Tab-separated table of C-alpha atoms in Angstrom:
chain	number	residue	atom	x	y	z
E	18	LYS	CA	0.000	0.000	0.000
E	19	ARG	CA	1.415	3.366	-0.996
E	20	LYS	CA	0.790	6.616	0.837
E	21	ARG	CA	-1.612	8.754	-1.154
E	22	VAL	CA	-1.010	12.505	-1.371
E	23	LEU	CA	-3.803	14.810	-2.532
E	24	SER	CA	-3.450	18.189	-4.247
E	25	PRO	CA	-5.574	20.251	-4.038
E	26	PHE	CA	-6.851	19.191	-0.630
E	27	PRO	CA	-10.462	18.153	0.146
E	28	ILE	CA	-12.111	20.866	2.220
E	29	PHE	CA	-14.139	18.272	4.124
E	30	ASP	CA	-10.982	16.689	5.558
E	31	PRO	CA	-10.666	17.862	9.184
E	32	LEU	CA	-7.145	16.466	9.582
E	33	LEU	CA	-5.759	18.256	6.536
E	34	LEU	CA	-7.730	21.456	7.162
E	35	HIS	CA	-6.781	21.698	10.840
E	36	SER	CA	-3.101	21.202	10.017
E	37	PHE	CA	-3.251	23.761	7.228
E	38	LEU	CA	-4.980	26.402	9.360
E	39	GLU	CA	-2.479	25.917	12.178
E	40	SER	CA	0.408	26.300	9.726
E	41	ARG	CA	-1.114	29.629	8.672
E	42	GLY	CA	-1.249	30.925	12.239
E	43	SER	CA	-4.712	29.916	13.421
E	44	THR	CA	-4.821	29.272	17.169
E	45	LYS	CA	-8.392	27.980	16.896
E	46	ALA	CA	-8.062	25.631	13.933
E	47	ALA	CA	-10.866	23.258	14.976
E	48	LEU	CA	-13.291	26.142	15.512
E	49	HIS	CA	-12.378	27.812	12.226
E	50	ALA	CA	-12.702	24.520	10.332
E	51	ASN	CA	-16.131	23.873	11.815
E	52	LEU	CA	-17.256	27.366	10.830
E	53	ILE	CA	-16.453	26.444	7.218
E	54	TYR	CA	-18.270	23.105	7.496
E	55	HIS	CA	-21.336	24.680	9.076
E	56	HIS	CA	-21.375	27.254	6.266
E	57	LEU	CA	-21.036	24.698	3.461
E	58	LEU	CA	-23.456	22.143	4.899
E	59	ARG	CA	-26.238	24.407	6.175
E	60	ASP	CA	-26.439	27.052	3.411
E	61	LYS	CA	-27.565	25.695	0.021
E	62	ASP	CA	-25.978	28.656	-1.780
E	63	ALA	CA	-22.644	28.372	0.014
E	64	SER	CA	-19.327	27.508	-1.618
E	65	LEU	CA	-15.644	28.091	-1.002
E	66	GLU	CA	-16.095	31.364	-2.861
E	67	THR	CA	-18.357	32.624	-0.070
E	68	ILE	CA	-16.322	31.669	3.009
E	69	GLY	CA	-15.254	35.299	3.326
E	70	ASN	CA	-18.804	35.957	4.530
E	71	ILE	CA	-18.456	33.648	7.539
E	72	LYS	CA	-18.741	35.583	10.775
E	73	GLY	CA	-15.756	34.868	13.009
E	74	PHE	CA	-13.554	33.369	10.290
E	75	PRO	CA	-10.198	35.225	9.979
E	76	PRO	CA	-10.098	37.238	6.710
E	77	SER	CA	-6.378	36.474	6.358
E	78	LEU	CA	-7.158	32.758	5.963
E	79	VAL	CA	-9.793	33.096	3.252
E	80	ALA	CA	-7.476	33.335	0.232
E	81	PRO	CA	-5.070	30.557	1.361
E	82	VAL	CA	-7.970	28.146	1.929
E	83	GLN	CA	-9.498	28.988	-1.439
E	84	LEU	CA	-6.109	28.468	-3.120
E	85	HIS	CA	-5.265	25.070	-1.615
E	86	PHE	CA	-8.663	23.411	-1.061
E	87	VAL	CA	-11.592	22.353	-3.234
E	88	GLU	CA	-15.086	21.240	-2.289
E	89	PHE	CA	-14.734	17.921	-4.102
E	90	THR	CA	-11.635	15.924	-4.979
E	91	THR	CA	-13.846	13.055	-6.168
E	92	GLU	CA	-15.744	12.813	-9.456
E	93	LEU	CA	-19.092	11.086	-9.866
E	94	ILE	CA	-18.694	8.585	-12.720
E	95	SER	CA	-22.057	6.820	-12.671
E	96	LYS	CA	-25.247	6.537	-10.642
E	97	GLU	CA	-27.638	3.593	-10.902
E	98	THR	CA	-30.934	3.322	-9.023
E	99	SER	CA	-32.899	0.107	-8.539
E	100	ARG	CA	-36.349	-0.247	-10.098
E	101	ASP	CA	-38.150	0.303	-6.799
E	102	GLY	CA	-36.013	3.348	-6.003
E	103	SER	CA	-34.773	1.883	-2.732
E	104	THR	CA	-31.079	1.699	-3.632
E	105	THR	CA	-28.681	3.900	-5.594
E	106	LYS	CA	-25.101	2.874	-6.329
E	107	MET	CA	-22.652	5.666	-7.045
E	108	LEU	CA	-19.264	5.029	-8.628
E	109	MET	CA	-16.725	7.740	-7.867
E	110	ARG	CA	-13.272	8.366	-9.265
E	111	LEU	CA	-10.620	9.626	-6.869
E	112	GLN	CA	-8.052	12.285	-7.616
E	113	ASP	CA	-5.407	9.701	-8.519
E	114	GLY	CA	-7.683	7.689	-10.803
E	115	TYR	CA	-8.814	4.889	-8.480
E	116	GLU	CA	-12.533	4.194	-8.153
E	117	ILE	CA	-14.727	3.524	-5.111
E	118	GLU	CA	-18.401	2.720	-4.621
E	119	THR	CA	-20.936	4.408	-2.358
E	120	VAL	CA	-24.474	3.078	-1.844
E	121	VAL	CA	-27.563	5.047	-0.826
E	122	MET	CA	-30.326	2.968	0.789
E	123	ARG	CA	-33.808	4.400	1.280
E	124	HIS	CA	-35.674	2.401	3.916
E	125	GLY	CA	-39.328	1.864	3.127
E	126	CYS	CA	-39.115	3.655	-0.209
E	127	THR	CA	-40.934	1.884	-3.064
E	128	THR	CA	-40.709	4.406	-5.896
E	129	VAL	CA	-38.182	6.985	-7.049
E	130	ARG	CA	-40.836	9.679	-6.618
E	131	ARG	CA	-40.825	9.134	-2.864
E	132	VAL	CA	-37.071	9.561	-2.508
E	133	GLU	CA	-37.055	13.221	-1.547
E	134	GLY	CA	-39.461	12.704	1.336
E	135	GLU	CA	-37.727	9.622	2.709
E	136	LYS	CA	-36.773	10.053	6.381
E	137	ARG	CA	-34.523	7.031	6.971
E	138	THR	CA	-31.860	7.242	4.295
E	139	THR	CA	-28.620	5.365	4.989
E	140	VAL	CA	-25.361	5.888	3.121
E	141	CYS	CA	-22.882	3.018	2.933
E	142	VAL	CA	-19.373	4.447	2.533
E	143	SER	CA	-15.997	3.029	1.541
E	144	SER	CA	-12.915	3.615	3.707
E	145	GLN	CA	-10.203	2.096	1.493
E	146	ILE	CA	-9.365	1.243	-2.099
E	147	GLY	CA	-9.468	-2.534	-2.053
E	148	CYS	CA	-8.908	-4.572	1.105
E	149	LYS	CA	-6.301	-7.028	2.353
E	150	MET	CA	-8.505	-8.991	4.747
E	151	GLY	CA	-9.431	-11.535	2.066
E	152	CYS	CA	-12.982	-12.322	3.219
E	153	LYS	CA	-14.333	-14.909	0.775
E	154	PHE	CA	-17.828	-13.385	0.665
E	155	CYS	CA	-16.521	-9.958	-0.388
E	156	ALA	CA	-15.447	-9.085	-3.945
E	157	THR	CA	-13.303	-6.220	-2.669
E	158	GLY	CA	-11.069	-8.713	-0.857
E	159	THR	CA	-9.849	-10.077	-4.193
E	160	MET	CA	-8.307	-6.685	-5.042
E	161	GLY	CA	-5.840	-6.592	-2.187
E	162	GLU	CA	-5.200	-3.323	-0.375
E	163	ILE	CA	-4.322	-0.568	-2.842
E	164	GLY	CA	-4.599	2.448	-0.572
E	165	SER	CA	-6.554	4.159	2.189
E	166	LEU	CA	-8.966	7.033	1.776
E	167	HIS	CA	-8.399	10.382	3.410
E	168	ALA	CA	-11.067	11.500	5.865
E	169	GLY	CA	-12.181	14.096	3.330
E	170	GLU	CA	-12.739	11.451	0.666
E	171	ILE	CA	-14.902	9.514	3.121
E	172	LEU	CA	-16.985	12.552	4.049
E	173	GLU	CA	-17.325	13.617	0.409
E	174	GLN	CA	-19.268	10.408	-0.173
E	175	ILE	CA	-21.960	11.561	2.254
E	176	VAL	CA	-22.063	15.063	0.781
E	177	ARG	CA	-22.295	13.713	-2.771
E	178	ALA	CA	-25.061	11.316	-1.745
E	179	SER	CA	-27.048	14.272	-0.437
E	180	TYR	CA	-26.373	16.414	-3.529
E	181	HIS	CA	-26.824	13.831	-6.266
E	182	CYS	CA	-29.567	11.678	-4.758
E	183	HIS	CA	-31.562	14.542	-3.209
E	184	VAL	CA	-31.776	12.898	0.179
E	185	THR	CA	-31.318	13.907	3.791
E	186	VAL	CA	-28.788	11.449	5.189
E	187	ARG	CA	-29.950	10.010	8.529
E	188	ASN	CA	-27.565	7.079	8.939
E	189	VAL	CA	-24.020	6.243	7.827
E	190	VAL	CA	-22.500	2.769	7.769
E	191	PHE	CA	-18.862	1.932	7.035
E	192	MET	CA	-19.588	-1.236	5.084
E	193	GLY	CA	-18.278	-0.355	1.627
E	194	MET	CA	-14.822	-1.077	0.249
E	195	GLY	CA	-12.062	-1.644	2.793
E	196	GLU	CA	-11.540	-2.577	6.437
E	197	PRO	CA	-12.178	0.594	8.499
E	198	MET	CA	-9.795	-0.413	11.298
E	199	ASN	CA	-6.918	-0.561	8.802
E	200	ASN	CA	-7.556	3.136	8.155
E	201	TYR	CA	-8.226	4.028	11.774
E	202	GLU	CA	-7.061	7.656	11.922
E	203	ALA	CA	-9.049	8.801	8.878
E	204	VAL	CA	-12.158	6.813	9.847
E	205	LEU	CA	-12.075	8.200	13.398
E	206	ALA	CA	-11.736	11.767	12.078
E	207	ALA	CA	-14.672	11.202	9.717
E	208	VAL	CA	-16.848	9.732	12.477
E	209	ARG	CA	-16.077	12.638	14.795
E	210	GLN	CA	-17.100	15.092	12.084
E	211	LEU	CA	-20.263	13.162	11.276
E	212	THR	CA	-21.353	13.322	14.915
E	213	HIS	CA	-20.357	16.958	15.495
E	214	ARG	CA	-23.610	18.746	16.293
E	215	LYS	CA	-22.685	21.922	14.381
E	216	THR	CA	-21.569	20.223	11.171
E	217	PHE	CA	-23.057	16.929	9.928
E	218	GLY	CA	-25.011	16.592	13.160
E	219	LEU	CA	-25.711	12.851	13.215
E	220	ALA	CA	-26.390	11.090	16.498
E	221	PRO	CA	-23.595	8.624	17.422
E	222	SER	CA	-26.172	5.828	17.351
E	223	ARG	CA	-26.714	6.541	13.649
E	224	VAL	CA	-23.096	5.905	12.633
E	225	THR	CA	-22.036	2.259	12.360
E	226	VAL	CA	-18.507	0.987	11.715
E	227	SER	CA	-18.517	-2.587	10.415
E	228	THR	CA	-15.243	-4.458	11.000
E	229	VAL	CA	-13.958	-8.020	10.892
E	230	GLY	CA	-12.311	-7.292	14.235
E	231	GLU	CA	-8.729	-7.629	13.096
E	232	CYS	CA	-6.154	-5.112	11.913
E	233	VAL	CA	-3.079	-6.008	9.885
């Protein structure tokens, strides 16, 4: 497994954003990062171009963030929805050309027309490219472990699910490609952001990490 380096950086990556803000002199990096996330996630007209309007965000940091970060480092390649509208599979290409899958599951939904009003949408996210655990029931295990996702690439899957499938995400499960515990730092950072009340705002009980219980 090689270490993956992203450029530009994903804005939804708390580890990369915190480090960057601290390197630019911020003494409240976590607070300033969460101000950006709250802005982007709660205002439908928000973008990186409008972060200068955030109350309490240092003006001196606006241009550096806009220069080095982007809202999405992933690209949506395809989106397929089942006949009953209950499941949508999204294939996304990463910055370095690898591809991952994200699945949106709408509980109780029977037609595509009911998607927007669905209240129990779950997003199944990937945490790695491939996997080295070799579980016989899982096709990903045949790929071997190619690389681990950054926390931002994990969180982008939830944001893209909301944007492209027009759903309000209520639950997140780490049951896509990869073994989450073999990408512990990034998965933990993503979970913490998902359960932060001023950003993604999910209850801890609505975030599930599925693991085989072994790290290698």
